[in-house]
């Protein structure tokens, strides 16, 4: 079955850029929408944005000026970049697949999560 | 952004209890609502999509209902493995927002 795995630095300095990659295994990245969600310590879930396998994107307006999501179909990966980070960006970052090739059907496959701490 | 308000935020219940969690949207979202279960240190797990459709592999004691602005998640007979935090998510418009969560704990 399809599995997702996040990878990237666990510690990022303030004002720098957070970079994470999600590797899709057991299935193709093609035909689906792929999202990033984050969860600050002890808090709820925040939707960051999605990318379609073709490259079209949609971002949360609260982060839009700082976020970029890209896809590499040859590697079956998609990536998140969040610039100018502050302590408020400290969170567990999840990648996930939107089910049924639509963004309206919920997210049925999730990575295990990557903890990112912003600190000098 | 569409705001989702879950009630209650915290629920204490016993094994075998029937549990209902409500999710209210600040504007109509048709049936574009999903429910997730999250256990400590784990990723959320999709339980229900399209407000009332059970995700494959999810026990039938979970059910969802509602449309428009008011939705419910019901667990017909709470099991020990159901103690977790539950989130609703609206998928009608962007950004796709989540409710604040409902923590279900053992009484």
Short mmCIF file of C-alpha atoms in Angstrom, two decimals:
data_model
loop_
_atom_site.label_atom_id
_atom_site.label_comp_id
_atom_site.label_asym_id
_atom_site.label_seq_id
_atom_site.Cartn_x
_atom_site.Cartn_y
_atom_site.Cartn_z
CA UNK A 1 0.00 0.00 0.00
CA UNK A 2 1.02 3.62 -0.43
CA UNK A 3 3.31 4.99 2.27
CA UNK A 4 4.64 8.49 2.85
CA UNK A 5 7.86 9.48 4.59
CA UNK A 6 8.91 13.00 5.51
CA UNK A 7 12.58 13.92 5.65
CA UNK A 8 14.54 17.06 6.42
CA UNK A 9 16.35 18.95 9.17
CA UNK A 10 14.83 18.81 12.63
CA UNK A 11 16.32 22.15 13.66
CA UNK A 12 16.13 25.40 11.70
CA UNK A 13 17.45 28.81 12.75
CA UNK A 14 15.13 31.81 12.92
CA UNK A 15 14.85 33.75 9.62
CA UNK A 16 16.09 30.75 7.63
CA UNK A 17 14.13 28.44 5.32
CA UNK A 18 12.52 25.20 6.46
CA UNK A 19 12.77 22.47 3.82
CA UNK A 20 11.04 19.10 3.95
CA UNK A 21 10.57 16.34 1.39
CA UNK A 22 7.87 13.69 1.30
CA UNK A 23 8.72 10.46 -0.50
CA UNK A 24 5.85 8.38 -1.85
CA UNK A 25 6.40 4.62 -1.93
CA UNK A 26 4.17 1.72 -2.92
CA UNK A 27 2.32 3.78 -5.50
CA UNK A 28 2.58 6.60 -8.00
CA UNK A 29 2.45 10.28 -7.23
CA UNK A 30 0.57 10.78 -10.49
CA UNK A 31 -3.13 11.52 -10.51
CA UNK A 32 -3.37 12.71 -6.91
CA UNK A 33 -3.32 15.87 -4.85
CA UNK A 34 -0.69 15.94 -2.10
CA UNK A 35 -0.82 18.15 0.97
CA UNK A 36 1.20 19.48 3.87
CA UNK A 37 -0.31 19.93 7.33
CA UNK A 38 1.35 21.05 10.53
CA UNK A 39 0.64 20.76 14.24
CA UNK A 40 2.35 23.00 16.81
CA UNK A 41 3.17 21.30 20.13
CA UNK A 42 -0.02 20.60 22.07
CA UNK A 43 -2.20 22.32 19.48
CA UNK A 44 -4.49 21.49 16.58
CA UNK A 45 -3.96 20.90 12.89
CA UNK A 46 -3.25 23.61 10.30
CA UNK A 47 -3.51 22.99 6.56
CA UNK A 48 -0.51 24.50 4.76
CA UNK A 49 -1.34 23.75 1.14
CA UNK A 50 -1.44 21.19 -1.63
CA UNK A 51 0.15 20.36 -4.94
CA UNK A 52 -1.32 18.38 -7.81
CA UNK A 53 1.04 15.93 -9.52
CA UNK A 54 1.03 18.24 -12.54
CA UNK A 55 2.42 21.06 -10.40
CA UNK A 56 -0.58 23.27 -9.66
CA UNK A 57 -0.68 24.51 -6.10
CA UNK A 58 -2.92 26.12 -3.52
CA UNK A 59 -1.62 27.66 -0.30
CA UNK A 60 -3.13 28.79 2.98
CA UNK A 61 -3.32 32.62 2.72
CA UNK A 62 -1.88 32.91 6.22
CA UNK A 63 1.37 31.40 4.93
CA UNK A 64 1.18 32.17 1.24
CA UNK A 65 3.93 34.78 1.16
CA UNK A 66 6.41 32.34 2.73
CA UNK A 67 5.48 28.90 1.40
CA UNK A 68 6.32 26.97 -1.73
CA UNK A 69 5.38 23.38 -2.55
CA UNK A 70 6.97 21.58 -5.47
CA UNK A 71 6.80 18.12 -7.00
CA UNK A 72 9.35 15.80 -8.63
CA UNK A 73 7.43 13.03 -10.35
CA UNK A 74 10.64 11.31 -11.47
CA UNK A 75 11.54 10.74 -7.82
CA UNK A 76 7.95 10.27 -6.59
CA UNK A 77 8.52 13.13 -4.16
CA UNK A 78 7.02 16.47 -3.25
CA UNK A 79 8.58 19.14 -1.10
CA UNK A 80 7.76 22.03 1.22
CA UNK A 81 9.75 25.20 1.68
CA UNK A 82 8.79 27.75 4.33
CA UNK A 83 10.91 30.87 4.44
CA UNK A 84 11.69 33.41 7.17
CA UNK A 85 10.74 31.01 9.94
CA UNK A 86 10.14 32.02 13.55
CA UNK A 87 9.50 30.08 16.74
CA UNK A 88 5.82 30.07 15.78
CA UNK A 89 6.69 27.68 12.94
CA UNK A 90 7.88 25.03 15.38
CA UNK A 91 5.61 22.06 14.76
CA UNK A 92 5.23 18.51 13.58
CA UNK A 93 4.89 18.66 9.79
CA UNK A 94 2.87 15.97 8.05
CA UNK A 95 2.58 15.15 4.38
CA UNK A 96 -0.61 13.47 3.24
CA UNK A 97 -2.49 12.27 0.16
CA UNK A 98 -5.91 13.59 -0.77
CA UNK A 99 -8.08 10.57 -1.44
CA UNK A 100 -9.84 9.70 -4.70
CA UNK A 101 -7.95 12.18 -6.88
CA UNK A 102 -9.86 15.16 -5.49
CA UNK A 103 -9.16 17.69 -2.76
CA UNK A 104 -12.69 17.30 -1.39
CA UNK A 105 -12.55 13.73 -0.11
CA UNK A 106 -10.31 14.01 2.91
CA UNK A 107 -6.76 12.75 3.32
CA UNK A 108 -6.40 9.00 3.52
CA UNK A 109 -2.65 8.40 3.68
CA UNK A 110 -0.35 10.29 6.04
CA UNK A 111 3.34 10.33 6.76
CA UNK A 112 4.50 9.71 10.32
CA UNK A 113 5.33 13.38 10.79
CA UNK A 114 8.58 15.32 11.01
CA UNK A 115 9.30 17.44 14.07
CA UNK A 116 10.83 20.79 13.19
CA UNK A 117 12.09 23.15 15.86
CA UNK A 118 12.97 26.75 15.08
CA UNK A 119 15.69 27.91 17.43
CA UNK A 120 19.08 29.54 17.32
CA UNK B 1 -11.71 31.33 6.13
CA UNK B 2 -14.45 28.95 7.24
CA UNK B 3 -14.30 28.38 10.99
CA UNK B 4 -15.16 24.99 12.46
CA UNK B 5 -16.20 24.77 16.10
CA UNK B 6 -16.25 21.37 17.76
CA UNK B 7 -18.17 20.59 20.92
CA UNK B 8 -17.34 19.49 23.43
CA UNK B 9 -13.60 20.18 23.48
CA UNK B 10 -13.16 17.50 26.12
CA UNK B 11 -15.25 14.44 26.83
CA UNK B 12 -14.93 11.87 29.59
CA UNK B 13 -16.66 8.56 28.87
CA UNK B 14 -16.66 4.88 29.76
CA UNK B 15 -16.13 1.81 27.59
CA UNK B 16 -19.46 0.93 26.00
CA UNK B 17 -20.82 4.47 26.08
CA UNK B 18 -22.40 6.11 23.05
CA UNK B 19 -20.45 9.26 22.22
CA UNK B 20 -21.44 12.16 19.97
CA UNK B 21 -19.18 15.00 18.84
CA UNK B 22 -20.55 18.02 17.00
CA UNK B 23 -18.80 20.17 14.40
CA UNK B 24 -20.37 23.47 13.36
CA UNK B 25 -19.21 25.45 10.33
CA UNK B 26 -19.32 29.24 10.13
CA UNK B 27 -20.93 28.92 6.69
CA UNK B 28 -22.43 26.16 4.61
CA UNK B 29 -20.05 23.51 3.34
CA UNK B 30 -22.52 21.08 1.76
CA UNK B 31 -21.28 17.60 2.72
CA UNK B 32 -17.59 18.34 2.29
CA UNK B 33 -16.54 17.32 5.77
CA UNK B 34 -14.12 14.70 7.05
CA UNK B 35 -13.46 13.30 10.51
CA UNK B 36 -10.08 12.14 11.79
CA UNK B 37 -8.83 10.30 14.87
CA UNK B 38 -5.42 11.15 16.29
CA UNK B 39 -3.60 9.29 19.03
CA UNK B 40 -0.62 10.81 20.89
CA UNK B 41 2.53 10.90 18.79
CA UNK B 42 0.73 9.58 15.71
CA UNK B 43 -0.58 11.03 12.48
CA UNK B 44 -4.31 11.62 12.08
CA UNK B 45 -6.34 8.73 10.66
CA UNK B 46 -9.25 9.32 8.29
CA UNK B 47 -12.50 7.93 9.70
CA UNK B 48 -15.30 9.54 7.70
CA UNK B 49 -15.43 11.54 4.47
CA UNK B 50 -18.26 13.26 2.63
CA UNK B 51 -19.83 13.77 6.07
CA UNK B 52 -21.18 10.24 6.36
CA UNK B 53 -19.09 7.77 4.33
CA UNK B 54 -17.01 5.37 6.36
CA UNK B 55 -13.41 5.08 5.21
CA UNK B 56 -12.38 1.54 4.29
CA UNK B 57 -11.21 -0.46 7.28
CA UNK B 58 -12.83 1.78 9.91
CA UNK B 59 -15.10 -0.06 12.36
CA UNK B 60 -18.82 0.33 11.81
CA UNK B 61 -19.32 1.71 15.35
CA UNK B 62 -18.18 5.02 13.85
CA UNK B 63 -20.75 7.01 11.92
CA UNK B 64 -21.15 10.54 10.63
CA UNK B 65 -24.09 12.69 9.69
CA UNK B 66 -25.05 16.21 8.74
CA UNK B 67 -24.83 18.71 5.94
CA UNK B 68 -24.65 22.46 5.53
CA UNK B 69 -23.32 23.82 8.81
CA UNK B 70 -23.90 21.13 11.42
CA UNK B 71 -22.29 17.72 11.56
CA UNK B 72 -21.92 14.92 14.06
CA UNK B 73 -19.55 12.04 14.65
CA UNK B 74 -21.00 9.19 16.69
CA UNK B 75 -19.25 6.24 18.27
CA UNK B 76 -22.00 3.78 19.08
CA UNK B 77 -20.11 1.80 21.73
CA UNK B 78 -16.81 3.26 22.86
CA UNK B 79 -13.91 0.83 22.86
CA UNK B 80 -10.57 1.16 24.71
CA UNK B 81 -8.75 1.90 21.45
CA UNK B 82 -11.10 4.84 20.70
CA UNK B 83 -9.67 7.08 23.40
CA UNK B 84 -8.04 9.76 21.28
CA UNK B 85 -8.52 13.26 19.90
CA UNK B 86 -10.99 13.73 17.05
CA UNK B 87 -10.87 16.50 14.44
CA UNK B 88 -13.29 17.60 11.76
CA UNK B 89 -12.03 19.21 8.54
CA UNK B 90 -13.98 21.16 5.95
CA UNK B 91 -13.09 20.48 2.33
CA UNK B 92 -15.50 22.86 0.67
CA UNK B 93 -13.24 25.86 0.26
CA UNK B 94 -9.67 26.95 0.72
CA UNK B 95 -7.91 26.96 3.04
CA UNK B 96 -9.22 23.64 4.22
CA UNK B 97 -9.62 24.27 7.92
CA UNK B 98 -9.82 21.94 10.91
CA UNK B 99 -11.84 22.12 14.07
CA UNK B 100 -9.96 22.64 17.33
CA UNK B 101 -10.33 18.98 18.33
CA UNK B 102 -12.26 16.93 20.87
CA UNK B 103 -10.28 14.86 23.33
CA UNK B 104 -12.05 11.70 24.45
CA UNK B 105 -10.70 10.37 27.72
CA UNK B 106 -11.51 7.45 29.98
CA UNK B 107 -13.92 8.19 32.83
#
